[in-house]
Short mmCIF file of C-alpha atoms in Angstrom, two decimals:
data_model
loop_
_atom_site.label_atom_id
_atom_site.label_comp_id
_atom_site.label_asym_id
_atom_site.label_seq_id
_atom_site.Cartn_x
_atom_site.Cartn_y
_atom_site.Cartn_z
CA UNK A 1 0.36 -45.91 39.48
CA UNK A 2 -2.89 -48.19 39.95
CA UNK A 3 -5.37 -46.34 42.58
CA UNK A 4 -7.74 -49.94 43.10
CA UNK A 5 -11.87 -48.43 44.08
CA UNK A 6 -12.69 -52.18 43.11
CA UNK A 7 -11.33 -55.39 43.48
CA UNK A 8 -12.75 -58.61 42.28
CA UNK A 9 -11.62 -61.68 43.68
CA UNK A 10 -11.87 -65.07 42.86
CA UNK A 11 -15.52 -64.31 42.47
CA UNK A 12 -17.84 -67.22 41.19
CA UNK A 13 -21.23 -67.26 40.15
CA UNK A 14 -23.01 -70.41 39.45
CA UNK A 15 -26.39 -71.31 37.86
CA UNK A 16 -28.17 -74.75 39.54
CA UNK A 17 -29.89 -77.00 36.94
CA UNK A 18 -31.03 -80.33 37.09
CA UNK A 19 -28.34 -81.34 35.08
CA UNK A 20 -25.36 -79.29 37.60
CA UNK A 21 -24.29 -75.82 38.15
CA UNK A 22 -23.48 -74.07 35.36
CA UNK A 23 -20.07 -72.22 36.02
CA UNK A 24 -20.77 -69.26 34.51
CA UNK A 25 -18.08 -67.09 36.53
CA UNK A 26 -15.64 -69.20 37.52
CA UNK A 27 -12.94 -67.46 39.42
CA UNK A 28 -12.38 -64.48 38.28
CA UNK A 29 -10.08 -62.01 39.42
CA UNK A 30 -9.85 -58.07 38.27
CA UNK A 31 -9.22 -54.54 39.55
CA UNK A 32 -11.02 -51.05 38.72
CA UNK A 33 -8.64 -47.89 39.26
CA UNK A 34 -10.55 -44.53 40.38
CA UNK A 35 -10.80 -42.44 37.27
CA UNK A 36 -10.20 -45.13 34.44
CA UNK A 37 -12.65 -46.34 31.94
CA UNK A 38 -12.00 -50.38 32.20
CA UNK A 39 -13.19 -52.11 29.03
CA UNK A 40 -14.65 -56.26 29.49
CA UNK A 41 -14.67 -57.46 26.18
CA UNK A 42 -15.29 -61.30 25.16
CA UNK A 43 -18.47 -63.14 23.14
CA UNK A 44 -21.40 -63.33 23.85
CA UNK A 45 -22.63 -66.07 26.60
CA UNK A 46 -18.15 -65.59 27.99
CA UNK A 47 -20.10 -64.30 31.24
CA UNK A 48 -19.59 -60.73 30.66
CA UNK A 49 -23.09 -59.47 32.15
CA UNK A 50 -23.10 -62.75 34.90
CA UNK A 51 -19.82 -61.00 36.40
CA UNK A 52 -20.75 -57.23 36.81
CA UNK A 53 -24.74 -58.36 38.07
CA UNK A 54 -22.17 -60.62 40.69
CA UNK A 55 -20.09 -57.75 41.54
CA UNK A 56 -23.79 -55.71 41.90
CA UNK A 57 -25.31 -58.55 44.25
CA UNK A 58 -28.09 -58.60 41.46
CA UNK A 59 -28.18 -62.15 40.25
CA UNK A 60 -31.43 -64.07 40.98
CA UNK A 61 -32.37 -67.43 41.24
CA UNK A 62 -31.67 -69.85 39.97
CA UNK A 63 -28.50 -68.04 39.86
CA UNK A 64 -26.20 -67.56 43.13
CA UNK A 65 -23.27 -66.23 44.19
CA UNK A 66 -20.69 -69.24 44.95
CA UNK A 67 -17.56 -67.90 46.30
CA UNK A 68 -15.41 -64.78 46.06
CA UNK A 69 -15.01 -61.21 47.30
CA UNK A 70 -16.20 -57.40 46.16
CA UNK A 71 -13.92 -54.84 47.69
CA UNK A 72 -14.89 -51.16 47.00
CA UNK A 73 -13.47 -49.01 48.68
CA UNK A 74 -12.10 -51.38 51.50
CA UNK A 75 -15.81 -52.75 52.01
CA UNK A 76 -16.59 -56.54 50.58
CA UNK A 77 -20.04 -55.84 49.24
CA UNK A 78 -20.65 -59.76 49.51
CA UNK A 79 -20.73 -59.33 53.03
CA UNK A 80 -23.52 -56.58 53.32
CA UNK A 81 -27.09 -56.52 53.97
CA UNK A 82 -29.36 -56.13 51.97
CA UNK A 83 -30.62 -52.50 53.35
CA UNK A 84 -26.37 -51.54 53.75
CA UNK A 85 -25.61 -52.66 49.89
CA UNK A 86 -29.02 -50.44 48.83
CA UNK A 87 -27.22 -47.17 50.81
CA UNK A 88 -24.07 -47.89 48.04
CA UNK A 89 -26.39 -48.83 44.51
CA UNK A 90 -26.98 -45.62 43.18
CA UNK A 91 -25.37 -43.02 45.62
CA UNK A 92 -21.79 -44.61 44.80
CA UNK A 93 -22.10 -47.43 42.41
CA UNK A 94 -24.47 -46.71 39.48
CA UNK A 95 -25.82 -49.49 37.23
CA UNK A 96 -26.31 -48.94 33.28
CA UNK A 97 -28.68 -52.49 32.39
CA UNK A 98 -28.42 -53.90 29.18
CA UNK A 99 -31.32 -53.18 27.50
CA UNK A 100 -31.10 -49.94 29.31
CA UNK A 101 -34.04 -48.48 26.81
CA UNK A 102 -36.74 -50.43 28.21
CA UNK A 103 -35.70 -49.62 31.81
CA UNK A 104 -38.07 -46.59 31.62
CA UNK A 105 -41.85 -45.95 33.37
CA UNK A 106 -43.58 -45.52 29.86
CA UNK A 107 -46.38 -43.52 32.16
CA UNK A 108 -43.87 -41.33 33.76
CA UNK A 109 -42.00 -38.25 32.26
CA UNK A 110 -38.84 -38.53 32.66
CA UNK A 111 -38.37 -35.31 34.69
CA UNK A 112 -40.72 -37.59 37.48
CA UNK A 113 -37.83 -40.27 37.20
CA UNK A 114 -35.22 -38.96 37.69
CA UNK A 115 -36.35 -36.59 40.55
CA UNK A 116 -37.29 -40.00 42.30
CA UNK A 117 -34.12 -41.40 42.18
CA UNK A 118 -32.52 -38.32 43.94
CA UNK A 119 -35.32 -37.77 46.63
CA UNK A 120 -35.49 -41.58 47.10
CA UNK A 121 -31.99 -41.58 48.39
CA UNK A 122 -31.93 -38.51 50.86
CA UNK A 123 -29.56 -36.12 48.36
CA UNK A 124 -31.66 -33.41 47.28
CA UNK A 125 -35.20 -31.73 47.98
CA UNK A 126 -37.62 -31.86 45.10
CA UNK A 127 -36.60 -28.22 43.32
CA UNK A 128 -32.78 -29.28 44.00
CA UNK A 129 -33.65 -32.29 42.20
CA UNK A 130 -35.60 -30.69 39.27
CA UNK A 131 -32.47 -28.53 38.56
CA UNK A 132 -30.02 -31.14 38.93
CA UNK A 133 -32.37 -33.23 36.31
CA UNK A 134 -32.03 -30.65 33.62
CA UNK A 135 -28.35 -29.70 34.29
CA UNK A 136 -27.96 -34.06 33.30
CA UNK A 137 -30.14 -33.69 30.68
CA UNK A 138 -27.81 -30.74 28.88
CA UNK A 139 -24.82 -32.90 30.02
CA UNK A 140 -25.77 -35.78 27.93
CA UNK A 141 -26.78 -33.67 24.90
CA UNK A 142 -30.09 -33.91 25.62
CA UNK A 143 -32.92 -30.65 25.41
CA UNK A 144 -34.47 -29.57 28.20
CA UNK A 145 -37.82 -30.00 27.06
CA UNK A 146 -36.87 -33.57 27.57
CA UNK A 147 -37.75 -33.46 30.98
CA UNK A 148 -41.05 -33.26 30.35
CA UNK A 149 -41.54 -36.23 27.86
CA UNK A 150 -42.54 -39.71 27.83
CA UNK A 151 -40.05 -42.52 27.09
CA UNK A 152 -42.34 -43.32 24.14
CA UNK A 153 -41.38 -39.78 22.55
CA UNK A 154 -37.81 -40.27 22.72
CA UNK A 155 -36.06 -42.44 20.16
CA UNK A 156 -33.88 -45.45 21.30
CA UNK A 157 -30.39 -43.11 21.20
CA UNK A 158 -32.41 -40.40 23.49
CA UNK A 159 -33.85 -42.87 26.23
CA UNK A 160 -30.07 -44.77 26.31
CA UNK A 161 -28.86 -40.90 27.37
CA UNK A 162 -31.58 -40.84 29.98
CA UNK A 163 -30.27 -43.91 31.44
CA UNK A 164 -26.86 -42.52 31.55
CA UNK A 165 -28.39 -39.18 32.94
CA UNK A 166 -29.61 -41.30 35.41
CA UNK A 167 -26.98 -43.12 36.61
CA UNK A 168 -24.88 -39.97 36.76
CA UNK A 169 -27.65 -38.11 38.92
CA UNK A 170 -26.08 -39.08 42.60
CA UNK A 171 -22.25 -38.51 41.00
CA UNK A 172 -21.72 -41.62 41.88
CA UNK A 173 -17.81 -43.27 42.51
CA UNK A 174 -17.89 -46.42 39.87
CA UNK A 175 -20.51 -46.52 36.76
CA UNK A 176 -21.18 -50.40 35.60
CA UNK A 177 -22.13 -49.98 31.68
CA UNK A 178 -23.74 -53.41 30.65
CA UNK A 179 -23.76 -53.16 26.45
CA UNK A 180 -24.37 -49.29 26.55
CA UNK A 181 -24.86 -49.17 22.86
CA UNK A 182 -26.63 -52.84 22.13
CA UNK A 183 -29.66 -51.93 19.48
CA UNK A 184 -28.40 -48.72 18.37
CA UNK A 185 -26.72 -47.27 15.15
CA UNK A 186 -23.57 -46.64 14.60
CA UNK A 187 -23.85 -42.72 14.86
CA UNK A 188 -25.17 -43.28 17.88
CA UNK A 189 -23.44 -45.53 19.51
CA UNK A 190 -20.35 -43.29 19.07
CA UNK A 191 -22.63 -40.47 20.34
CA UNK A 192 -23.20 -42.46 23.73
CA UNK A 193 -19.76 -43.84 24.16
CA UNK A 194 -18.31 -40.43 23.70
CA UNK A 195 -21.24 -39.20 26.38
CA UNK A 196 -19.65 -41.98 28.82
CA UNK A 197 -16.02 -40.48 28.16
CA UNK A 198 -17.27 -37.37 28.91
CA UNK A 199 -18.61 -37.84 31.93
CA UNK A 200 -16.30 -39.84 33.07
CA UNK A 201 -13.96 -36.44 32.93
CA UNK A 202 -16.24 -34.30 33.80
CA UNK A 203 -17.22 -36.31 37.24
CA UNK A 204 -14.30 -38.30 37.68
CA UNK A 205 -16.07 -41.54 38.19
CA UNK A 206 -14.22 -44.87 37.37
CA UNK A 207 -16.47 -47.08 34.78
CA UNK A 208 -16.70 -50.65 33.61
CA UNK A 209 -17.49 -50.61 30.24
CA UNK A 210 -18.92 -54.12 29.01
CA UNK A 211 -18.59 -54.78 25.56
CA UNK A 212 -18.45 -57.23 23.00
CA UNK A 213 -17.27 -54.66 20.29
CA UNK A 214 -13.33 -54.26 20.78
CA UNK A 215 -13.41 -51.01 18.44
CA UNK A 216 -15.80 -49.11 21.54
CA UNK A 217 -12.75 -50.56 23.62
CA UNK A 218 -10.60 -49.09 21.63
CA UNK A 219 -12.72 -45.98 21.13
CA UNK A 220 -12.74 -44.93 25.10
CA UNK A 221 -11.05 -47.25 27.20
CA UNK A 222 -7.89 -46.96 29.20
CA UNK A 223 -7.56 -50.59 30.03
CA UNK A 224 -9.24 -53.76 28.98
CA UNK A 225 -9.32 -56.91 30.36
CA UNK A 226 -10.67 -60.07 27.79
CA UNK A 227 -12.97 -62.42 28.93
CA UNK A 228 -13.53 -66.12 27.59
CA UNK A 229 -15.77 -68.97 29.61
CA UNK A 230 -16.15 -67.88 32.50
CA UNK A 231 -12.47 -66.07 33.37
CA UNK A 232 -10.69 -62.97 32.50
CA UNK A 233 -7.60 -64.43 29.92
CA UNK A 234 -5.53 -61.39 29.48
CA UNK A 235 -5.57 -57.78 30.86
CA UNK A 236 -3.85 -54.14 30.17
CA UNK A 237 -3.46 -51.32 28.64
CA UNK A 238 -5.80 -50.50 25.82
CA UNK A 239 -2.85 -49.49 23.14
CA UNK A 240 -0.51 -52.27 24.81
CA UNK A 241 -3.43 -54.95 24.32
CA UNK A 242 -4.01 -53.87 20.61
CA UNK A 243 -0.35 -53.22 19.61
CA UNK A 244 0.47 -56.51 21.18
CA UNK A 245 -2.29 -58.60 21.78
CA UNK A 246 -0.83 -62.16 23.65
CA UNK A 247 -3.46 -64.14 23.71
CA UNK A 248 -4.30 -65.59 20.59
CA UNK A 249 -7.98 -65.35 21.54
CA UNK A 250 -8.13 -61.56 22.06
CA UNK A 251 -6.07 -61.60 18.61
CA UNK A 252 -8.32 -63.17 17.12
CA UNK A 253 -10.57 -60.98 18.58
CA UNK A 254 -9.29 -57.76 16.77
CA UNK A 255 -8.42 -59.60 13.66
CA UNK A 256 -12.53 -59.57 13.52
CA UNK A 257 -13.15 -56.33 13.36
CA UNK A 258 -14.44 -54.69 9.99
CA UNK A 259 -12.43 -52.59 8.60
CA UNK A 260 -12.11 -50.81 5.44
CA UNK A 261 -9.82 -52.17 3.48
CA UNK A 262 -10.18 -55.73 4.94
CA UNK A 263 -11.92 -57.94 1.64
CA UNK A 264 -12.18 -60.85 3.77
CA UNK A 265 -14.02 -60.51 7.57
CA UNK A 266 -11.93 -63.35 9.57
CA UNK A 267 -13.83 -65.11 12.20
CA UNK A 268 -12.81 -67.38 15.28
CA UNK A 269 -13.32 -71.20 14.33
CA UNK A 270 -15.78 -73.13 16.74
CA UNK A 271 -17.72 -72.39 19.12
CA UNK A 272 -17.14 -71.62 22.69
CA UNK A 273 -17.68 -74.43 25.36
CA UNK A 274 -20.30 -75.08 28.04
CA UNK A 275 -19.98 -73.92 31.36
CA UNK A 276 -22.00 -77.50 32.60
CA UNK A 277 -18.91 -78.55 31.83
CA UNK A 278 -15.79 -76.79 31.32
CA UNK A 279 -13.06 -78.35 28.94
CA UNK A 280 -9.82 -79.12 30.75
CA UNK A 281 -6.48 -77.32 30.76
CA UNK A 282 -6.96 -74.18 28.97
CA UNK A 283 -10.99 -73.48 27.77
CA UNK A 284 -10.12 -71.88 24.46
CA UNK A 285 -7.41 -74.71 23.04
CA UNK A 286 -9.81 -76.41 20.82
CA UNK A 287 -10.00 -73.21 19.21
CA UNK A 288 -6.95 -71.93 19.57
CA UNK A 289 -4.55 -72.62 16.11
CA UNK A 290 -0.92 -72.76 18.57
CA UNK A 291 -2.43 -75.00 21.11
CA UNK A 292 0.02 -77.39 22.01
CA UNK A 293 -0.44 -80.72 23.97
CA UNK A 294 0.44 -79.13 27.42
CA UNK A 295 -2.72 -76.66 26.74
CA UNK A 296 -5.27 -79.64 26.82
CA UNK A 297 -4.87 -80.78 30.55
CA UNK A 298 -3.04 -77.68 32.35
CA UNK A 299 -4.88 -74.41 32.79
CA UNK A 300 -2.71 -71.42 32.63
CA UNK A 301 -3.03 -68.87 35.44
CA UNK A 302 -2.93 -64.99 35.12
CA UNK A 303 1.03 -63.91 34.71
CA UNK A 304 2.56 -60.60 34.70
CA UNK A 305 4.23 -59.45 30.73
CA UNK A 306 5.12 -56.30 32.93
CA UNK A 307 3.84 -52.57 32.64
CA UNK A 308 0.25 -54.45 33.61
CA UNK A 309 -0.27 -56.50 31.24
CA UNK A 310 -1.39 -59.57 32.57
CA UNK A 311 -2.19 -62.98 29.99
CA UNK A 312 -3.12 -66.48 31.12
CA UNK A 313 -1.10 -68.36 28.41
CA UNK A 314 1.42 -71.54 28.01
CA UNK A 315 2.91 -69.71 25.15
CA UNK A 316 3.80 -67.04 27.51
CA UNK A 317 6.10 -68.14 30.80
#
């Protein structure tokens, strides 16, 4: 039974140019239960990061927020203040940045960090804190001589698990993961998805896991929803969407995966459109190989293939 802490809807986010807005988010509509680990998957430039820095209120100009609403926990975080949405960042929704490993003070030790983020928000006295840093530290694998380096003396796998340390530090309610494991190896990105799984059941926090890799979908999440210019295209459960994928994007999608006893890698034809200027009816039929003439002038909305699974498709219906 779904248990919403977020709802997304209808949320747009727009970029101003001289040439028009660029619709990066264009109405998109999704739900986070408490405890699940939801996987966004889609390209690069489908709007991935543009939606969860929307949801977070952190998109700067030129960028804006156009339309929409953020309901956690009953509350529409559009509608806050600036000083009431800073109360809710960090205590009870925590932020993972892509490009996490350069979010670190180089001239700080990351024992100082971290012990900042917990005073700065009222939870815990400084000694509190100190413990509570090294308890996060052995959570995410880390030693506890840690505490008293300098990003520069951790490698790029070590400062992504101080990041995560971080975010964890307040036990906060939903954890936003932009690209978690962008820049890293494979042994380590495993390392650091498995960290997120692990915290996720060791806190009970709800995450968003954005990804462009469907196998780190596959490797941790409990739902995914697929993203392609600008709109979420198909969402549900993570064995239902790879048993049975119904959109022939997100198909295509796991049809490009590596694996090992693949000779040929397949990739998807073309190249996805503008958001200056979206193409009509459905965005991904001049790339789609069953597009049929209804797909070029009608859009498709979001409908229900039961058990959750939700695709926006004219094959479908």
């Amino acid at each position: 039974m779904s248990n919403p802490i977020l709802e997304v809807k209808d949320l747009r986010v727009y970029y101003k140019s001289i040439w028009g807005d660029y619709r990066v988010v264009d109405g998109v509509d999704l739900t986070v239960n408490k405890g699940e680990i939801l996987g966004l998957a889609g390209e690069s430039g489908c709007g991935k990061s543009t939606l969860v820095e929307g949801i977070l209120r952190l998109v700067e100009p030129p960028g804006f927020i156009a339309g929409g609403k953020v309901i956690f926990k009953g509350i529409d975080l559009l509608s806050l203040s600036e000083e009431e949405l800073r109360k809710i960042r960090w205590r009870q929704i925590a932020y993972i940045p892509q490009g996490s490993m350069n979010s670190l003070n180089p001239v700080i030790k990351v024992k100082d960090q971290m012990i900042d983020v917990m005073i700065d928000h009222g939870i815990l006295d400084k000694e509190e804190a100190e413990k509570r840093a090294l308890e996060l530290l052995e959570a995410v694998g880390l030693p506890s001589e840690t505490a008293d380096m300098y990003p520069h003396q951790l490698s790029g796998g070590m400062r992504q698990r101080v990041i995560i340390a971080m975010a964890m530090s307040l036990n906060p309610e939903l954890v936003v993961a932009d690209e978690p494991t962008t820049a890293l190896d494979i042994v380590m990105q495993k390392t650091v998805l498995l960290t997120i799984a692990k915290l996720r059941d060791d806190y009970g926090s709800s995450v968003i896991l954005v990804s462009h890799d469907m196998a780190a979908h596959a490797e941790i999440a409990d739902r995914i929803a697929i993203m392609y210019a600008g709109k979420i295209i198909e969402v549900g459960d993570v064995h239902d969407i790879f048993k049975e994928p119904a959109h022939p994007y997100t198909r295509m999608l796991i049809d490009s995966i590596p694996r090992l006893e693949k000779k040929i890698l397949r990739g998807i034809p073309g190249l996805a459109p503008s958001p200056l200027r979206w193409p009509s009816g459905c965005r991904f039929h001049s790339r789609c190989p069953l597009a049929k003439k209804r797909c070029r002038y009608e859009e498709p909305s979001l409908k229900s293939l039961g058990a959750g699974h939700l695709v926006a498709c004219h094959l479908w219906g």
